[in-house]
PDB file of C-alpha atoms and ligand atoms in Angstrom:
ATOM      1  CA  MET J   1     120.508  89.266  68.521  1.00  0.00           C
ATOM      2  CA  PRO J   2     122.761  90.972  70.374  1.00  0.00           C
ATOM      3  CA  GLU J   3     124.692  88.046  73.057  1.00  0.00           C
ATOM      4  CA  ARG J   4     123.319  89.060  76.394  1.00  0.00           C
ATOM      5  CA  ARG J   5     125.818  87.851  79.011  1.00  0.00           C
ATOM      6  CA  PRO J   6     124.332  86.121  82.140  1.00  0.00           C
ATOM      7  CA  TYR J   7     125.034  87.727  85.384  1.00  0.00           C
ATOM      8  CA  ILE J   8     124.459  86.034  88.923  1.00  0.00           C
ATOM      9  CA  ALA J   9     124.880  88.874  91.499  1.00  0.00           C
ATOM     10  CA  GLY J  10     124.994  87.860  95.234  1.00  0.00           C
ATOM     11  CA  ASN J  11     122.965  90.108  97.334  1.00  0.00           C
ATOM     12  CA  TRP J  12     124.150  90.534 100.867  1.00  0.00           C
ATOM     13  CA  LYS J  13     121.704  92.999 102.559  1.00  0.00           C
ATOM     14  CA  LEU J  14     123.144  93.829 106.142  1.00  0.00           C
ATOM     15  CA  TRP J  15     125.415  91.057 106.282  1.00  0.00           C
ATOM     16  CA  GLY J  16     129.114  90.664 106.129  1.00  0.00           C
ATOM     17  CA  THR J  17     131.332  92.328 108.289  1.00  0.00           C
ATOM     18  CA  ARG J  18     135.073  92.881 106.756  1.00  0.00           C
ATOM     19  CA  ALA J  19     136.257  89.663 109.174  1.00  0.00           C
ATOM     20  CA  GLN J  20     133.152  87.903 106.850  1.00  0.00           C
ATOM     21  CA  ALA J  21     133.740  89.208 103.807  1.00  0.00           C
ATOM     22  CA  THR J  22     137.767  88.722 104.005  1.00  0.00           C
ATOM     23  CA  GLU J  23     136.564  84.482 104.497  1.00  0.00           C
ATOM     24  CA  TYR J  24     133.909  84.589 101.822  1.00  0.00           C
ATOM     25  CA  CYS J  25     135.610  86.626  98.858  1.00  0.00           C
ATOM     26  CA  ARG J  26     138.745  84.031  99.640  1.00  0.00           C
ATOM     27  CA  ARG J  27     136.552  80.919  99.664  1.00  0.00           C
ATOM     28  CA  LEU J  28     134.252  82.122  96.668  1.00  0.00           C
ATOM     29  CA  LEU J  29     137.502  82.522  94.547  1.00  0.00           C
ATOM     30  CA  THR J  30     138.591  78.734  95.502  1.00  0.00           C
ATOM     31  CA  LEU J  31     135.326  77.839  94.250  1.00  0.00           C
ATOM     32  CA  LEU J  32     134.974  80.314  90.519  1.00  0.00           C
ATOM     33  CA  PRO J  33     136.352  78.960  87.288  1.00  0.00           C
ATOM     34  CA  GLU J  34     138.795  81.831  86.143  1.00  0.00           C
ATOM     35  CA  ALA J  35     136.961  84.296  84.649  1.00  0.00           C
ATOM     36  CA  SER J  36     137.446  83.315  81.269  1.00  0.00           C
ATOM     37  CA  ARG J  37     135.797  79.995  81.568  1.00  0.00           C
ATOM     38  CA  ARG J  38     132.906  81.395  83.567  1.00  0.00           C
ATOM     39  CA  PRO J  39     129.191  80.994  82.399  1.00  0.00           C
ATOM     40  CA  ALA J  40     128.394  84.353  83.676  1.00  0.00           C
ATOM     41  CA  ASP J  41     129.606  87.595  84.888  1.00  0.00           C
ATOM     42  CA  VAL J  42     129.100  87.304  88.951  1.00  0.00           C
ATOM     43  CA  GLY J  43     129.059  89.513  91.342  1.00  0.00           C
ATOM     44  CA  LEU J  44     128.138  91.119  94.784  1.00  0.00           C
ATOM     45  CA  CYS J  45     126.175  93.569  96.301  1.00  0.00           C
ATOM     46  CA  VAL J  46     128.194  94.357  99.818  1.00  0.00           C
ATOM     47  CA  PRO J  47     127.318  96.282 103.068  1.00  0.00           C
ATOM     48  CA  PHE J  48     129.173  99.700 102.446  1.00  0.00           C
ATOM     49  CA  THR J  49     131.818  98.692 104.937  1.00  0.00           C
ATOM     50  CA  ALA J  50     133.018  95.450 103.256  1.00  0.00           C
ATOM     51  CA  LEU J  51     133.014  97.393 100.113  1.00  0.00           C
ATOM     52  CA  ASP J  52     137.394  97.811 100.343  1.00  0.00           C
ATOM     53  CA  THR J  53     137.905  94.703 101.341  1.00  0.00           C
ATOM     54  CA  CYS J  54     135.876  92.498  99.122  1.00  0.00           C
ATOM     55  CA  ILE J  55     137.120  95.131  96.528  1.00  0.00           C
ATOM     56  CA  GLU J  56     140.905  93.667  97.360  1.00  0.00           C
ATOM     57  CA  LEU J  57     140.601  90.693  97.753  1.00  0.00           C
ATOM     58  CA  LEU J  58     138.486  90.145  93.996  1.00  0.00           C
ATOM     59  CA  GLN J  59     140.804  92.996  92.331  1.00  0.00           C
ATOM     60  CA  GLY J  60     141.844  91.256  89.295  1.00  0.00           C
ATOM     61  CA  SER J  61     139.380  88.222  89.543  1.00  0.00           C
ATOM     62  CA  GLY J  62     136.190  89.797  87.379  1.00  0.00           C
ATOM     63  CA  VAL J  63     133.950  89.543  90.328  1.00  0.00           C
ATOM     64  CA  LEU J  64     132.307  92.974  90.037  1.00  0.00           C
ATOM     65  CA  VAL J  65     131.575  94.962  93.035  1.00  0.00           C
ATOM     66  CA  ALA J  66     128.411  97.007  93.973  1.00  0.00           C
ATOM     67  CA  ALA J  67     126.978  99.335  96.556  1.00  0.00           C
ATOM     68  CA  GLN J  68     123.660  98.404  97.845  1.00  0.00           C
ATOM     69  CA  ASN J  69     121.784 101.958  97.424  1.00  0.00           C
ATOM     70  CA  MET J  70     123.760 105.540  97.206  1.00  0.00           C
ATOM     71  CA  HIS J  71     121.822 109.292  96.872  1.00  0.00           C
ATOM     72  CA  ALA J  72     121.925 111.114  94.092  1.00  0.00           C
ATOM     73  CA  GLU J  73     123.301 114.220  94.726  1.00  0.00           C
ATOM     74  CA  GLU J  74     126.693 115.005  94.619  1.00  0.00           C
ATOM     75  CA  THR J  75     127.237 116.444  98.301  1.00  0.00           C
ATOM     76  CA  GLY J  76     124.474 117.969 100.313  1.00  0.00           C
ATOM     77  CA  ALA J  77     122.680 118.142 103.712  1.00  0.00           C
ATOM     78  CA  PHE J  78     121.966 114.682 103.467  1.00  0.00           C
ATOM     79  CA  THR J  79     123.243 112.945 106.438  1.00  0.00           C
ATOM     80  CA  GLY J  80     124.514 109.430 106.329  1.00  0.00           C
ATOM     81  CA  GLU J  81     124.098 109.042 102.821  1.00  0.00           C
ATOM     82  CA  VAL J  82     127.131 108.356 100.191  1.00  0.00           C
ATOM     83  CA  SER J  83     127.516 109.674  96.371  1.00  0.00           C
ATOM     84  CA  ALA J  84     128.483 107.914  92.834  1.00  0.00           C
ATOM     85  CA  ALA J  85     131.186 109.512  92.938  1.00  0.00           C
ATOM     86  CA  MET J  86     132.827 108.572  96.273  1.00  0.00           C
ATOM     87  CA  LEU J  87     131.498 105.057  95.208  1.00  0.00           C
ATOM     88  CA  VAL J  88     133.620 105.121  92.439  1.00  0.00           C
ATOM     89  CA  GLU J  89     136.495 106.660  94.406  1.00  0.00           C
ATOM     90  CA  ALA J  90     136.091 103.838  96.269  1.00  0.00           C
ATOM     91  CA  GLY J  91     136.586 101.605  93.460  1.00  0.00           C
ATOM     92  CA  VAL J  92     133.250 100.087  93.515  1.00  0.00           C
ATOM     93  CA  GLN J  93     131.537  99.512  89.945  1.00  0.00           C
ATOM     94  CA  SER J  94     127.661  98.970  90.399  1.00  0.00           C
ATOM     95  CA  VAL J  95     125.178 100.090  92.806  1.00  0.00           C
ATOM     96  CA  VAL J  96     121.755  98.098  93.633  1.00  0.00           C
ATOM     97  CA  LEU J  97     119.185 100.290  93.398  1.00  0.00           C
ATOM     98  CA  GLY J  98     115.409 100.508  94.773  1.00  0.00           C
ATOM     99  CA  HIS J  99     115.198  97.139  95.949  1.00  0.00           C
ATOM    100  CA  SER J 100     112.192  96.369  97.922  1.00  0.00           C
ATOM    101  CA  GLU J 101     113.438  96.482 100.593  1.00  0.00           C
ATOM    102  CA  ARG J 102     114.677  99.702 100.838  1.00  0.00           C
ATOM    103  CA  ARG J 103     111.042 100.610  99.511  1.00  0.00           C
ATOM    104  CA  GLN J 104     109.242  99.028 101.931  1.00  0.00           C
ATOM    105  CA  HIS J 105     111.285 100.410 104.881  1.00  0.00           C
ATOM    106  CA  ASP J 106     113.530 102.994 104.019  1.00  0.00           C
ATOM    107  CA  GLY J 107     110.923 105.144 101.592  1.00  0.00           C
ATOM    108  CA  GLU J 108     113.033 104.812  98.281  1.00  0.00           C
ATOM    109  CA  THR J 109     110.557 106.251  95.949  1.00  0.00           C
ATOM    110  CA  ASP J 110     110.373 105.606  91.777  1.00  0.00           C
ATOM    111  CA  ARG J 111     110.198 109.633  92.116  1.00  0.00           C
ATOM    112  CA  ALA J 112     114.029 109.266  94.045  1.00  0.00           C
ATOM    113  CA  LEU J 113     114.771 106.511  91.840  1.00  0.00           C
ATOM    114  CA  GLN J 114     114.364 108.920  88.139  1.00  0.00           C
ATOM    115  CA  GLU J 115     117.289 110.925  89.459  1.00  0.00           C
ATOM    116  CA  LYS J 116     119.800 108.022  91.215  1.00  0.00           C
ATOM    117  CA  VAL J 117     119.544 105.422  88.346  1.00  0.00           C
ATOM    118  CA  PRO J 118     121.187 108.485  85.993  1.00  0.00           C
ATOM    119  CA  ALA J 119     123.554 109.854  88.555  1.00  0.00           C
ATOM    120  CA  ALA J 120     124.685 106.306  88.886  1.00  0.00           C
ATOM    121  CA  LEU J 121     125.292 106.528  84.745  1.00  0.00           C
ATOM    122  CA  ALA J 122     126.916 109.482  84.642  1.00  0.00           C
ATOM    123  CA  ALA J 123     129.406 108.930  87.555  1.00  0.00           C
ATOM    124  CA  GLY J 124     130.427 105.678  85.387  1.00  0.00           C
ATOM    125  CA  LEU J 125     128.407 102.750  88.053  1.00  0.00           C
ATOM    126  CA  GLN J 126     126.343 100.144  86.529  1.00  0.00           C
ATOM    127  CA  PRO J 127     122.671 100.434  88.198  1.00  0.00           C
ATOM    128  CA  ILE J 128     120.750  97.295  88.623  1.00  0.00           C
ATOM    129  CA  LEU J 129     117.074  98.588  89.164  1.00  0.00           C
ATOM    130  CA  CYS J 130     115.451  96.336  91.099  1.00  0.00           C
ATOM    131  CA  VAL J 131     111.405  95.908  90.716  1.00  0.00           C
ATOM    132  CA  GLY J 132     108.356  93.721  90.915  1.00  0.00           C
ATOM    133  CA  GLU J 133     105.012  93.590  92.194  1.00  0.00           C
ATOM    134  CA  THR J 134     103.487  92.446  95.551  1.00  0.00           C
ATOM    135  CA  GLU J 135     101.328  89.845  96.090  1.00  0.00           C
ATOM    136  CA  ALA J 136      98.459  91.445  96.468  1.00  0.00           C
ATOM    137  CA  GLU J 137      99.005  93.050  93.630  1.00  0.00           C
ATOM    138  CA  ARG J 138      99.657  90.338  91.679  1.00  0.00           C
ATOM    139  CA  GLU J 139      96.462  88.858  92.826  1.00  0.00           C
ATOM    140  CA  ALA J 140      94.362  91.759  91.791  1.00  0.00           C
ATOM    141  CA  GLY J 141      95.982  92.330  87.829  1.00  0.00           C
ATOM    142  CA  ASP J 142      98.310  94.841  88.363  1.00  0.00           C
ATOM    143  CA  MET J 143     101.516  93.258  87.999  1.00  0.00           C
ATOM    144  CA  GLN J 144     101.398  94.577  84.219  1.00  0.00           C
ATOM    145  CA  ARG J 145     100.545  98.155  85.874  1.00  0.00           C
ATOM    146  CA  LYS J 146     103.587  98.598  88.777  1.00  0.00           C
ATOM    147  CA  LEU J 147     105.835  97.113  86.297  1.00  0.00           C
ATOM    148  CA  ARG J 148     104.917  99.861  83.693  1.00  0.00           C
ATOM    149  CA  HIS J 149     105.448 102.149  86.061  1.00  0.00           C
ATOM    150  CA  GLN J 150     108.110 101.500  88.389  1.00  0.00           C
ATOM    151  CA  ILE J 151     110.208 101.146  84.793  1.00  0.00           C
ATOM    152  CA  GLY J 152     109.019 104.009  83.482  1.00  0.00           C
ATOM    153  CA  GLU J 153     109.693 106.352  86.003  1.00  0.00           C
ATOM    154  CA  GLY J 154     113.104 104.886  87.282  1.00  0.00           C
ATOM    155  CA  LEU J 155     114.578 104.589  83.185  1.00  0.00           C
ATOM    156  CA  GLU J 156     112.679 108.445  82.786  1.00  0.00           C
ATOM    157  CA  GLU J 157     115.769 110.282  82.766  1.00  0.00           C
ATOM    158  CA  VAL J 158     118.066 107.718  81.027  1.00  0.00           C
ATOM    159  CA  ALA J 159     119.150 108.636  77.241  1.00  0.00           C
ATOM    160  CA  ASP J 160     117.898 105.452  75.218  1.00  0.00           C
ATOM    161  CA  ASP J 161     121.692 104.706  74.099  1.00  0.00           C
ATOM    162  CA  ARG J 162     122.361 104.571  77.606  1.00  0.00           C
ATOM    163  CA  LEU J 163     119.692 102.640  78.599  1.00  0.00           C
ATOM    164  CA  ALA J 164     121.440  98.729  78.150  1.00  0.00           C
ATOM    165  CA  ASP J 165     124.013 100.096  80.765  1.00  0.00           C
ATOM    166  CA  VAL J 166     121.417  99.106  82.729  1.00  0.00           C
ATOM    167  CA  VAL J 167     120.536  95.537  84.785  1.00  0.00           C
ATOM    168  CA  VAL J 168     117.451  95.697  85.993  1.00  0.00           C
ATOM    169  CA  ALA J 169     116.261  93.146  88.214  1.00  0.00           C
ATOM    170  CA  TYR J 170     112.738  91.720  88.667  1.00  0.00           C
ATOM    171  CA  GLU J 171     111.767  90.957  92.002  1.00  0.00           C
ATOM    172  CA  PRO J 172     108.242  89.730  92.865  1.00  0.00           C
ATOM    173  CA  ILE J 173     108.036  90.895  96.790  1.00  0.00           C
ATOM    174  CA  TRP J 174     106.321  87.679  97.289  1.00  0.00           C
ATOM    175  CA  ALA J 175     109.128  85.835  95.950  1.00  0.00           C
ATOM    176  CA  ILE J 176     111.618  87.762  98.372  1.00  0.00           C
ATOM    177  CA  GLY J 177     113.040  85.720 101.100  1.00  0.00           C
ATOM    178  CA  THR J 178     110.261  83.549 101.086  1.00  0.00           C
ATOM    179  CA  GLY J 179     111.216  80.320  99.365  1.00  0.00           C
ATOM    180  CA  GLN J 180     108.184  80.635  97.413  1.00  0.00           C
ATOM    181  CA  VAL J 181     110.074  80.745  93.875  1.00  0.00           C
ATOM    182  CA  ALA J 182     108.450  82.385  90.334  1.00  0.00           C
ATOM    183  CA  THR J 183     107.934  80.037  88.438  1.00  0.00           C
ATOM    184  CA  PRO J 184     109.611  79.944  85.588  1.00  0.00           C
ATOM    185  CA  ASP J 185     106.725  80.913  83.608  1.00  0.00           C
ATOM    186  CA  LEU J 186     105.684  83.733  85.165  1.00  0.00           C
ATOM    187  CA  ALA J 187     109.934  84.979  85.441  1.00  0.00           C
ATOM    188  CA  GLN J 188     109.670  84.449  81.754  1.00  0.00           C
ATOM    189  CA  GLU J 189     106.454  86.344  81.471  1.00  0.00           C
ATOM    190  CA  ALA J 190     107.623  88.905  83.616  1.00  0.00           C
ATOM    191  CA  ILE J 191     110.700  89.673  82.383  1.00  0.00           C
ATOM    192  CA  ALA J 192     109.369  89.629  78.752  1.00  0.00           C
ATOM    193  CA  PHE J 193     106.712  92.454  79.489  1.00  0.00           C
ATOM    194  CA  VAL J 194     109.967  94.262  81.130  1.00  0.00           C
ATOM    195  CA  ARG J 195     112.185  93.216  78.109  1.00  0.00           C
ATOM    196  CA  ALA J 196     108.809  94.819  75.710  1.00  0.00           C
ATOM    197  CA  LEU J 197     108.759  98.252  77.999  1.00  0.00           C
ATOM    198  CA  VAL J 198     112.423  98.831  77.561  1.00  0.00           C
ATOM    199  CA  ALA J 199     111.670  98.302  73.489  1.00  0.00           C
ATOM    200  CA  SER J 200     109.455 100.600  73.584  1.00  0.00           C
ATOM    201  CA  ARG J 201     111.614 103.528  74.013  1.00  0.00           C
ATOM    202  CA  SER J 202     114.359 101.819  72.122  1.00  0.00           C
ATOM    203  CA  GLU J 203     114.181  98.091  70.500  1.00  0.00           C
ATOM    204  CA  GLU J 204     118.382  98.136  70.391  1.00  0.00           C
ATOM    205  CA  ALA J 205     118.498  98.764  74.073  1.00  0.00           C
ATOM    206  CA  ALA J 206     116.151  96.395  75.009  1.00  0.00           C
ATOM    207  CA  GLU J 207     117.481  93.339  72.682  1.00  0.00           C
ATOM    208  CA  SER J 208     120.646  94.180  74.894  1.00  0.00           C
ATOM    209  CA  LEU J 209     119.815  95.027  78.209  1.00  0.00           C
ATOM    210  CA  ARG J 210     120.066  92.154  80.924  1.00  0.00           C
ATOM    211  CA  VAL J 211     117.325  91.472  82.965  1.00  0.00           C
ATOM    212  CA  LEU J 212     117.424  89.642  86.253  1.00  0.00           C
ATOM    213  CA  TYR J 213     115.462  87.008  87.902  1.00  0.00           C
ATOM    214  CA  GLY J 214     115.446  87.905  92.024  1.00  0.00           C
ATOM    215  CA  GLY J 215     113.055  85.754  94.573  1.00  0.00           C
ATOM    216  CA  SER J 216     114.572  82.652  96.477  1.00  0.00           C
ATOM    217  CA  VAL J 217     116.666  81.205  94.297  1.00  0.00           C
ATOM    218  CA  LYS J 218     118.876  78.228  94.877  1.00  0.00           C
ATOM    219  CA  PRO J 219     121.456  76.474  93.654  1.00  0.00           C
ATOM    220  CA  GLU J 220     118.264  73.515  92.979  1.00  0.00           C
ATOM    221  CA  ASN J 221     116.057  76.031  90.857  1.00  0.00           C
ATOM    222  CA  ALA J 222     118.362  77.553  89.270  1.00  0.00           C
ATOM    223  CA  VAL J 223     118.813  76.066  85.774  1.00  0.00           C
ATOM    224  CA  GLU J 224     115.164  76.272  84.925  1.00  0.00           C
ATOM    225  CA  ILE J 225     114.860  79.587  85.628  1.00  0.00           C
ATOM    226  CA  LEU J 226     117.834  80.738  84.470  1.00  0.00           C
ATOM    227  CA  ALA J 227     117.038  78.531  81.279  1.00  0.00           C
ATOM    228  CA  GLN J 228     113.676  80.760  79.878  1.00  0.00           C
ATOM    229  CA  PRO J 229     115.316  82.789  77.094  1.00  0.00           C
ATOM    230  CA  ASP J 230     114.288  86.814  78.470  1.00  0.00           C
ATOM    231  CA  VAL J 231     115.921  85.850  82.136  1.00  0.00           C
ATOM    232  CA  ASP J 232     119.477  87.272  82.140  1.00  0.00           C
ATOM    233  CA  GLY J 233     120.521  85.974  85.821  1.00  0.00           C
ATOM    234  CA  ALA J 234     119.521  86.168  88.944  1.00  0.00           C
ATOM    235  CA  LEU J 235     119.998  88.876  92.017  1.00  0.00           C
ATOM    236  CA  VAL J 236     120.955  86.174  94.861  1.00  0.00           C
ATOM    237  CA  GLY J 237     119.696  86.890  98.508  1.00  0.00           C
ATOM    238  CA  GLY J 238     119.959  84.005 101.008  1.00  0.00           C
ATOM    239  CA  ALA J 239     121.086  81.270  99.191  1.00  0.00           C
ATOM    240  CA  SER J 240     124.218  83.903  98.095  1.00  0.00           C
ATOM    241  CA  LEU J 241     125.550  83.926 101.951  1.00  0.00           C
ATOM    242  CA  ASP J 242     127.076  80.616 101.110  1.00  0.00           C
ATOM    243  CA  PRO J 243     129.837  81.051  98.240  1.00  0.00           C
ATOM    244  CA  GLU J 244     129.121  77.620  97.950  1.00  0.00           C
ATOM    245  CA  SER J 245     125.430  78.283  96.651  1.00  0.00           C
ATOM    246  CA  LEU J 246     126.275  81.544  94.549  1.00  0.00           C
ATOM    247  CA  ALA J 247     129.075  79.529  93.122  1.00  0.00           C
ATOM    248  CA  ARG J 248     126.821  76.410  91.914  1.00  0.00           C
ATOM    249  CA  ILE J 249     124.085  79.416  90.251  1.00  0.00           C
ATOM    250  CA  ALA J 250     126.952  80.396  88.519  1.00  0.00           C
ATOM    251  CA  ALA J 251     127.259  77.447  86.977  1.00  0.00           C
ATOM    252  CA  ALA J 252     124.058  77.297  86.208  1.00  0.00           C
ATOM    253  CA  ALA J 253     123.546  79.901  84.390  1.00  0.00           C
ATOM    254  CA  ALA J 254     125.190  77.389  81.584  1.00  0.00           C
ATOM    255  CA  GLY J 255     122.368  75.165  81.721  1.00  0.00           C
TER     256      GLY J 255
HETATM  257  P1  PGA L 301     116.155  85.866  97.588  1.00  0.00           P
HETATM  258  O1  PGA L 301     116.236  87.389  97.920  1.00  0.00           O
HETATM  259  O2  PGA L 301     117.361  85.127  96.928  1.00  0.00           O
HETATM  260  O3  PGA L 301     117.017  85.699 100.008  1.00  0.00           O
HETATM  261  O4  PGA L 301     114.571  86.089  97.822  1.00  0.00           O
HETATM  262  C1  PGA L 301     116.825  88.265  96.921  1.00  0.00           C
HETATM  263  C2  PGA L 301     116.568  89.850  96.767  1.00  0.00           C
HETATM  264  O5  PGA L 301     116.041  90.346  97.662  1.00  0.00           O
HETATM  265  O6  PGA L 301     117.514  90.812  96.397  1.00  0.00           O
END
């Protein structure tokens, strides 16, 4: 069975001027062990305007830098958008796609993600595809249906031999920013289901593809969640704004 290296990504959302990013990155580097001694990959998902600051300060540190969105097209009449090639040119390594906040507030659709995920891969970016159900969907017993739809559409245009290059973040919407973290059992069950969905396309890819949990992850609950066999890391929002918390969560990946 291939070893899946844990991945802890901090999602700054709408936070991080260049001055804040500078202070944050300097501090984070003092808190993280050297890349070769880290139990997990570490990444930061930051606003467009802080990308170059983070890339410069984190160069050679092994900390990955991700954008929080992109457009599927390379050019065109899409005011306010940024393409995968533009991100790659800026030195960005990864991109968050389909975060529930973008689905909710910015009209992000599964249809658009069907184009964005392969476009990111083709340009050389690692997509972090976010999926997850609302509280009402969970209560109605619709979690699996929702995940089947989101994973099916989001990965539809990705060739089987590229599936393992995608990172999936399972983020139940009721757990995001609410302090109401999923129990380790719930996270494991949903993430195992995501993996089974990928396995129906390619068992080999499903063994290698990393699936993260997101939703109110903190240093205090990270060990238990990250200990689940199918949970390969965490996408951390609020707690990631404190570099010490993010470093502690990354350390928790060691078990
Ligand atoms: P949270 O956010 O950790 O603040 O719940 C997670 C996310 O939205 O990625």
